[in-house]
Structures are given as C-alpha cells and as structure tokens.
Amino acid sequence: MKILLIGNGGREHALAWKLAQSPRVAKIYVAPGNGGTADGLSKTENIGIGSSEADFPKLVDFAVKHGVGLVVPGPEQPLVEGVEARFRRVGIPVFGPSPKAAKMEGSKTFSKDFMARHGIPTAAFGNFTDFEEARRYLESVDHNVVIKASGLAAGKGVLIPETKEEAILGLKQIMVDRAFGVAGDEVVIEERLEGDELSILTFSDGYTALDLPPAQDHKRAGDGDTGLNTGGMGAYAPAPIATPALLEEIRETITKPTIAGMRQDGYPFVGVLFTGIMLTRTGPKVLEYNVRFGDPETQTVLPLLESDLAEIMLACAEHRLDSVQFKIKPAYAATVVMSAGGYPGPYGKGDEITIGDVNRETTQIFHAGTAIKDGKLVTAGGRVIASSAVASSLREAVDRAYAGAKAVSFAGKYNRTDIGHRAFRKETEHVGGITYEQAGVSVDKGNQFVEQIKASVRSTRRSGADAEIGGFGGVFDIKAAGYTDPLLVGATDGVGTKLKIAQSMNIHNTVGIDLVGMNVNDLIVQGAEPLIFLDYYASGKLDIESAAAFVDGVAKGCRLAGCALVGGETAEMPGLYSGKDYDVNGTCIGAVERGELLPRKLSAGDVVIGLGSDGIHSNGFSLVRKIVEAAGITYFDQAPWEPTHTVGSSLLTPTRIYVKALLPLIRDNLILALAHITGGGLVENVPRVLPDDLDAEIDVKTWDLPPVFKYLAQAGRVPVDDISKTLNMGIGMVGVVSADKADEVIERLKQTGERVFKIGQLVAGSKVCRLKNTENWY
Ligand code: AMP
Ligand code: GLY
C-alpha cells in the first residue's frame, strides 16, 4: 500500500517512522515533509507539494496518479479546510475527519455547544459575536477567565488574563482590533480551570474508540513551566497521574460520549481525536478537542504502540476498527524538543545540524523544523528536532531522551531540562497550587482507597441493589425489593463531635456505624425500611487507613440495617479541615407501603415502651467531652463507669440500630408510633409523634439508668432538665402500642435481643412528655 502523508512537523516524521515499519506499506509520500522524511527512512519520499487549500488539487492528482491507497493528514489546517472531502470524491480513503467533524477543532463555539448538548464536562462558558455583550458577560462573572478566539489561530488564540481589566483589554484586541483576524469574529469566554493537563489521543472509526497512553505536554518555553507558550517542548507517557480509575472515568464521561455524540449528531469521527483534559478538583474536564495527533505527544506515544499503525489507520477509514489488534507496550516514553534560539519569538534558520551517536534501539531522533540544503541538514523552523526514548521506567526514559538530545548540535539550540517534572514532583511540594498533588490532593491515594473499600461495600448487597461503587449514583429496583405502592422516605445526618473522640483514639470504624444508625433509626420511626445509603467523608488530608476503617463501619451499619451502601464521596480539602481531621455525613433512602406509614392514630391508654440504648449513641458529645475534660480524665484512662474499657472506647460504643427488630412488628401493624431519641432527649422527641390532645407519662424508675449516664450526671453536676434533653438516658427508641398488644410486642422484641421496658402510657393532655421519678437518677 502507498500512503500520502500531509505535513512537515515532528509529528509527521514520527508517523512516517511508525508507518514505515508496517509490512503492508510500500511507500510513504510526504507533502511537503522535512529533513527527516527526506533522509534516513527507506520508504519515504518528500514530494514537494504543500498542504494548503490551494495545494489540494495537486495532492489529489498526485494520489490518483501514484495509486495512493490511504491519505493521512497530519495537521488540523487541511482537515478543517476539507481535505477529507476532496479525496472522498475520488474514492481514496482518508485517515481523518470530514470537514463537519473537523469543526470540533475548527470552531471552539461549535465544540463548546457540542459538549453542553451531550453533557460532557468542560469549563463554564459563553459564546459571543458582539463585543459589548461579551464585555457585559466578563463584568458579570466572578471567576477567572480564559478568552479564546473561536477560529483556528495556530495555537495562539488563547488569552489567560490575570485581572478583569486585562481581560477586557484582551477581548477588545481580539474582537475589535482583530489581533487574530477572522478567527476572532466569535469568542468563547470560559472559566479558567486549574489542575494538571492530560492529552488523550483516541483512534476512532466513528464507532469504536481506542486510546493511546495518556501523555503530558510541556507548553511553556522555560523550565518549571515558565516563559512563553510554545507548540510543546516535550512530553511523556503514560502519565502516572492518570491512574486506571481516572482513565476509566475519562473514557466513560468524555471519550466514549464524544465519539457517540458526534455520530448521533451526524458527523461520525474518523481519525485520531486529541482531547485536551484538565484534571480539576471536581474531576476531568475537556479544555479542547483537536481532530489530529498532537505534537510532540505523537513522538512520545507512537513508540509505545506495538500494533501496526497502517493497519489501524486503514481500519478507521473503513469503519472496522473493532477488527484490528491494538497492543500497547508496557513501557514509558519521553520526548525532549530542541528549539532554535529565540523561539517562540523570532529565530534564525539555516544553521547546520549534526547528530552524533544515539542508541537507535531505544531512542529516535524525530525532525520537525529541519531541511536538507546543499546536501546538509539545517534548521528550518522554531521547534527543530526532538529526541524520544522508551524504557521500562519513566526516569530511565527521560534520561535516555536527554542522552539523545545531547548528541544533537546546532547553533542556538535550547531545550527544557525538566521534562517529566510533574511526574517526579514530591507530594509535599507546593508550587503555586496548580495541580491536585501540588494542592495536597492525591488522585492516586483516592483510587487506592476505592480499591480498598470495594469488598466491604459489596458485602451490603441486597435485593434491589448490587452495591457496586464507581457509578454516578446508586440505583435501587424498588419492584425487585417487593414493594407495590411505596412512599419514599429520605434522611440525612452526621455524627457530630463524637468524631473528635474517634480521631483522638484513632478508632474510626465505630463512627461509621453511628452514621448509619442516626439515619436508619430516623427512617424506621416513619415505618420505612432503609434501602440505600450514601456516605460522605471529607478531610484536610486523606488518610487511607482511617477512611477505609470508617467505610468498613458504614458497611457494617448497613448490614445491620439491611440497606445497601451504593455510593459515597471522599473529599480532600486542605485548608478547610486541618490535617487528618475529618467530618462525615450520610444519607439514607427508604420506602414504606402507603398503608404502613407511621405514626398511626394514638389514644389515651396506649402503652409507651422503651428500647435500651447502647450508651450515648451520637448525641450530646460536646457536653460529654466537656464533662470528661472537667473531671480531669483522658480518653485512654480506665472508664470509671465501665472498668473493662477505656473512657474513649466506651464512649465510642456505636449507636444501636433498631431496624431489624422493629420492621416485622411494623409490618404486622403492631406499632402505632416510634420516636428516635437523639438531640432533645425523651422530653423533646416523644412529643413529635403525639397528637395535640395527648401527653406521654414516663416513669424513669421502670429501667435502670446505665452507669455511664449516672457518672456523667454526677461528675458534671448537670441539672436533670439539662441532661435529659441532651442524652438518651438509656432509652434509644420509644414505641407506642395499644394496651392489649403491649405484652406480645415486648415479648417479640425481647426475642430479637432487645432490652425492652414498659415505661409509661398516653394520657389526655397537650402534646407534652413528662418524666416521673427523675430524682432517683442521682
Ligand atoms: P486551547 O487552544 O483551547 O487548547 O488552549 C490552549 C491552552 O490554554 C490549554 O492547553 C491550556 O493550557 C490553556 N487553557 C485553555 N482553556 C483553559 C481553561 N478553561 N482554563 C485554564 N486553562 C486553559
Ligand atoms: N501538543 C499540543 C498540540 O498538539 O496541540
């Protein structure tokens, strides 16, 4: 097969190098090519035709005459100008998008509208053709912005202003003074995203999408990402920041929906789609689409492609990409670009280039701005030449690429000396706060954590929910769970300052149970069965061990309550929380058949029953901590009320979960009302279920005050009124049952292991809960 390759950069030299390795490629014609494609590659030949629109007829002519079987346009310009359609007309397949599909790069307003339509994550934006309107928009937003000329501007049409004044000035330059010509007829004003950038190159035939290893470019001219923007000064791949889980997220939320969306919209994508992605704190977002390979990413990723590139390209053009073998080498690659002195400003040309010995097994020298003049290799562009190397580690690949760069000499040569620095930076480095890692947020750690908790999450599976994490939201099949006419009930709650004790003691699993308990006990009092649970864990610095222990506890709580843990969120927020301190929240959704919703009709004479608590549960810990502190004991001392435990571990006893004991009785219509005893204690929680004309009379002598409450009341000398409104005093759940059913209910609850007491009755009154005999408490 003969190939016509269009372009003259380092990208095209790398493409020619890789294509020449294919046994099915006989010849590669390059238009116009460079010094590298002119010399040194056996199958290539520069044909002296350019790549601009005016050259298209000549290119088509040439291809027809020479029996070209595949056209490969390298740069975006010919693609946006419609080169694919020209060859399609004469029946020669093109590895590249149609003019319509090429608009994804050719028009930023087009691609932003596309992303908005298909729900693909990207920076907030507005599109404008009118300067006054654009200026008003700029004045109205309070985030940092990036201003982009909509049309092609050879990579220069992007302004990143630091102030509003600068932004308005830039806008005027683009829209009024026409700094980028017609490219500035339309502008996109976007929210400025912060984070690490990633280049994802995806082969597609319009249906299938195959990704090359994720690469990172180095856009600035100087070390440490300083100086002017360039076409790209080097790259490396695969970027370690792109963990398998992150790549999966990118595939599912960006790459696949893009390929599918373009097809659905009527312009299926054929070729390589280059998605520029920013890894922001809220997830990967698209910066831009390019409809061609990246430069210098191509020089980095093609050496990692094991499969036959010609085979893949032809399969894309023939819409049968699912038929090819696609293999990536398990290795790393790095590219160092060498530029002419002055670039990206004015620079000289025609300087002689010499290339010494390089190890061709591992290292390739890819030409960009080079030409052959009078038999000599000379400089002919800003980015002159690059050294790309492959190795089994990234460090080694970078070192080899630099060894290759050292072998190249020409007057004024300069290159960055820190290619790959983002991959090598330490987690503790804080440079300008531009990336996840630098900002103290570790993506890797987050993914490791997810792996760690998968099994305990899975253990909460139940009918209706598979309890697999990683989706966007938890799904529950309410019919599969057996409901016919359900009402949904939702609850959300936290654990409060009990977390402080967990953090001091470094015991993190019990508060996970508390979190579930607080939520599901709120659902059961409405008669609802807890079905799905979601948790949220936010810390200043994610500590995987404690976060995983916490989630283990949540899973255990879910098992105790019979609900599925279907999702959650772990957030790292340095600065908002200090150090490894964390806060948690949980949300539970449950269901109850319409006829079973509680409370029911209550009457004077109904019996009030109490279910024993397991200690303090999750309320009143600010008071508890104060009392402990005032008593001069630490959490590590023996608990004065429970000699087998320390103060801390006793206080951390998890909230009792009453769901499984109560649910069968609710379904048998034996329970009239339930009150979960949390903040407010008995006196404030019981009246919540009373009608206006009834009181609850509770005799506290009917159960023994557990020692922990006795100790806290005495040590803190807390008035009865106060403590009984803050702590549960030994009763975690109160139920109301009709007098004739009370014994049956109590018996059945005892059989499930509950401690149950007949604690009082309902009497005529005014929605008040009265406690009798509280003097016995002290
Ligand atoms: P573009 O031509 O859209 O690729 O923009 C060129 C470069 O500008 C990108 O690679 C980024 O470095 C930067 N950039 C573009 N859009 C944004 C944005 N919304 N937030 C931050 N940086 C951006
Ligand atoms: N390296 C960035 C690009 O090719 O657009």
CSV table of N, CA, C and O and ligand atoms in Angstrom, one decimal, residues 108 112 122-124 144-149 155-160 189-195 197 217 219-220 229 274 276-278 286-290, ligand 1:
chain,number,residue,atom,x,y,z
A,108,LYS,N,-14.4,26.7,18.2
A,108,LYS,CA,-14.5,26.5,19.6
A,108,LYS,C,-15.9,26.6,20.1
A,108,LYS,O,-16.4,25.9,21.0
A,112,LYS,N,-17.9,23.7,22.1
A,112,LYS,CA,-18.5,24.0,23.4
A,112,LYS,C,-20.0,23.7,23.4
A,112,LYS,O,-20.5,23.1,24.3
A,122,THR,N,-16.9,20.2,31.0
A,122,THR,CA,-16.0,21.3,30.4
A,122,THR,C,-16.1,22.5,31.2
A,122,THR,O,-17.0,22.6,32.1
A,123,ALA,N,-15.3,23.5,31.0
A,123,ALA,CA,-15.4,24.8,31.8
A,123,ALA,C,-16.6,25.5,31.4
A,123,ALA,O,-17.1,25.4,30.2
A,124,ALA,N,-17.2,26.2,32.4
A,124,ALA,CA,-18.4,27.0,32.1
A,124,ALA,C,-18.0,28.0,31.0
A,124,ALA,O,-16.9,28.5,31.0
A,144,ASN,N,-12.1,33.5,37.5
A,144,ASN,CA,-11.0,33.8,36.5
A,144,ASN,C,-11.4,33.3,35.1
A,144,ASN,O,-12.1,32.3,35.0
A,145,VAL,N,-11.0,34.0,34.1
A,145,VAL,CA,-11.5,33.6,32.8
A,145,VAL,C,-10.3,33.3,31.8
A,145,VAL,O,-9.2,33.7,32.0
A,146,VAL,N,-10.6,32.6,30.7
A,146,VAL,CA,-9.8,32.4,29.6
A,146,VAL,C,-10.6,32.9,28.4
A,146,VAL,O,-11.7,32.6,28.3
A,147,ILE,N,-9.9,33.6,27.5
A,147,ILE,CA,-10.6,34.1,26.3
A,147,ILE,C,-10.0,33.5,25.1
A,147,ILE,O,-8.8,33.5,24.9
A,148,LYS,N,-10.9,32.9,24.3
A,148,LYS,CA,-10.4,32.2,23.1
A,148,LYS,C,-11.1,32.7,21.9
A,148,LYS,O,-12.3,32.8,21.8
A,149,ALA,N,-10.2,33.0,20.9
A,149,ALA,CA,-10.8,33.3,19.5
A,149,ALA,C,-11.4,32.0,19.0
A,149,ALA,O,-10.7,30.9,19.2
A,155,GLY,N,-2.7,28.0,17.5
A,155,GLY,CA,-2.4,27.8,18.9
A,155,GLY,C,-2.2,29.1,19.6
A,155,GLY,O,-1.8,29.0,20.8
A,156,LYS,N,-2.4,30.2,19.0
A,156,LYS,CA,-2.1,31.5,19.7
A,156,LYS,C,-3.4,32.2,20.2
A,156,LYS,O,-3.3,33.2,20.9
A,157,GLY,N,-4.5,31.7,19.8
A,157,GLY,CA,-5.8,32.4,20.1
A,157,GLY,C,-6.3,32.3,21.5
A,157,GLY,O,-7.5,32.5,21.7
A,158,VAL,N,-5.5,32.0,22.4
A,158,VAL,CA,-6.0,31.9,23.8
A,158,VAL,C,-5.3,32.9,24.7
A,158,VAL,O,-4.1,33.0,24.8
A,159,LEU,N,-6.1,33.7,25.4
A,159,LEU,CA,-5.6,34.6,26.4
A,159,LEU,C,-5.9,34.2,27.8
A,159,LEU,O,-7.1,33.8,28.1
A,160,ILE,N,-5.0,34.3,28.7
A,160,ILE,CA,-5.2,33.9,30.1
A,160,ILE,C,-5.0,35.1,31.0
A,160,ILE,O,-3.9,35.3,31.5
A,189,ILE,N,-15.7,32.8,26.0
A,189,ILE,CA,-15.1,33.2,27.3
A,189,ILE,C,-15.4,32.0,28.3
A,189,ILE,O,-16.6,31.7,28.5
A,190,GLU,N,-14.3,31.4,28.8
A,190,GLU,CA,-14.5,30.3,29.7
A,190,GLU,C,-14.0,30.6,31.1
A,190,GLU,O,-13.1,31.4,31.3
A,191,GLU,N,-14.5,29.8,32.0
A,191,GLU,CA,-14.0,29.7,33.3
A,191,GLU,C,-12.5,29.1,33.2
A,191,GLU,O,-12.3,28.2,32.5
A,192,ARG,N,-11.6,29.8,34.0
A,192,ARG,CA,-10.3,29.2,34.0
A,192,ARG,C,-10.2,28.1,34.9
A,192,ARG,O,-10.4,28.2,36.1
A,193,LEU,N,-9.8,26.9,34.4
A,193,LEU,CA,-9.7,25.7,35.2
A,193,LEU,C,-8.3,25.6,35.7
A,193,LEU,O,-7.3,26.0,35.1
A,194,GLU,N,-8.2,24.9,36.9
A,194,GLU,CA,-6.9,24.7,37.5
A,194,GLU,C,-6.6,23.2,37.6
A,194,GLU,O,-7.5,22.5,38.0
A,195,GLY,N,-5.4,22.8,37.4
A,195,GLY,CA,-5.1,21.4,37.6
A,195,GLY,C,-4.0,21.0,36.6
A,195,GLY,O,-3.3,21.8,36.0
A,197,GLU,N,-2.7,19.1,33.2
A,197,GLU,CA,-3.3,18.8,31.9
A,197,GLU,C,-2.9,17.4,31.4
A,197,GLU,O,-1.9,16.9,31.7
A,217,ASP,N,2.0,17.1,28.0
A,217,ASP,CA,2.8,18.0,27.2
A,217,ASP,C,3.5,19.1,28.1
A,217,ASP,O,3.2,19.2,29.3
A,219,LYS,N,4.0,23.0,27.7
A,219,LYS,CA,3.7,24.1,26.7
A,219,LYS,C,4.6,25.2,26.8
A,219,LYS,O,4.9,25.9,25.8
A,220,ARG,N,5.1,25.5,28.1
A,220,ARG,CA,5.9,26.8,28.2
A,220,ARG,C,7.4,26.5,27.8
A,220,ARG,O,7.9,25.4,27.8
A,229,ASN,N,4.3,30.6,25.9
A,229,ASN,CA,3.6,29.4,25.3
A,229,ASN,C,4.3,29.0,24.0
A,229,ASN,O,4.6,29.9,23.2
A,274,PHE,N,-7.9,14.1,19.6
A,274,PHE,CA,-7.0,14.5,20.7
A,274,PHE,C,-7.8,15.3,21.6
A,274,PHE,O,-8.3,16.4,21.3
A,276,GLY,N,-7.8,17.4,25.0
A,276,GLY,CA,-7.0,18.1,26.0
A,276,GLY,C,-7.9,18.2,27.2
A,276,GLY,O,-9.0,18.7,27.2
A,277,ILE,N,-7.4,17.6,28.3
A,277,ILE,CA,-8.2,17.5,29.5
A,277,ILE,C,-7.5,18.2,30.7
A,277,ILE,O,-6.3,18.1,30.8
A,278,MET,N,-8.3,18.9,31.5
A,278,MET,CA,-7.7,19.4,32.8
A,278,MET,C,-8.2,18.6,33.9
A,278,MET,O,-9.4,18.3,34.0
A,286,VAL,N,-12.9,18.8,29.8
A,286,VAL,CA,-12.3,19.0,28.5
A,286,VAL,C,-11.9,20.4,28.3
A,286,VAL,O,-12.7,21.3,28.5
A,287,LEU,N,-10.7,20.7,27.9
A,287,LEU,CA,-10.2,22.0,27.6
A,287,LEU,C,-10.5,22.3,26.1
A,287,LEU,O,-10.8,23.4,25.7
A,288,GLU,N,-10.2,21.3,25.3
A,288,GLU,CA,-10.4,21.5,23.8
A,288,GLU,C,-10.3,20.1,23.2
A,288,GLU,O,-9.8,19.1,23.7
A,289,TYR,N,-10.9,20.1,22.0
A,289,TYR,CA,-10.7,18.9,21.1
A,289,TYR,C,-9.8,19.3,19.9
A,289,TYR,O,-9.9,20.4,19.4
A,290,ASN,N,-8.9,18.4,19.5
A,290,ASN,CA,-8.1,18.6,18.3
A,290,ASN,C,-8.5,17.4,17.5
A,290,ASN,O,-8.7,16.3,18.0
B,1,AMP,P1,-6.7,25.6,23.7
B,1,AMP,O1,-6.3,26.2,22.4
B,1,AMP,O2,-8.2,25.7,23.9
B,1,AMP,O3,-6.2,24.2,23.8
B,1,AMP,O4,-6.0,26.3,24.9
B,1,AMP,C1,-4.6,26.3,24.9
B,1,AMP,C2,-4.1,26.1,26.3
B,1,AMP,O5,-4.7,27.2,27.1
B,1,AMP,C3,-4.5,24.9,27.0
B,1,AMP,O6,-3.7,23.8,26.7
B,1,AMP,C4,-4.4,25.3,28.5
B,1,AMP,O7,-3.1,25.2,28.9
B,1,AMP,C5,-4.9,26.7,28.4
B,1,AMP,N1,-6.4,26.7,28.6
B,1,AMP,C6,-7.4,26.6,27.7
B,1,AMP,N2,-8.6,26.6,28.3
B,1,AMP,C7,-8.4,26.8,29.6
B,1,AMP,C8,-9.3,26.9,30.7
B,1,AMP,N3,-10.6,26.9,30.6
B,1,AMP,N4,-8.7,27.0,31.9
B,1,AMP,C9,-7.4,27.0,32.1
B,1,AMP,N5,-6.5,26.9,31.1
B,1,AMP,C10,-7.0,26.8,29.8
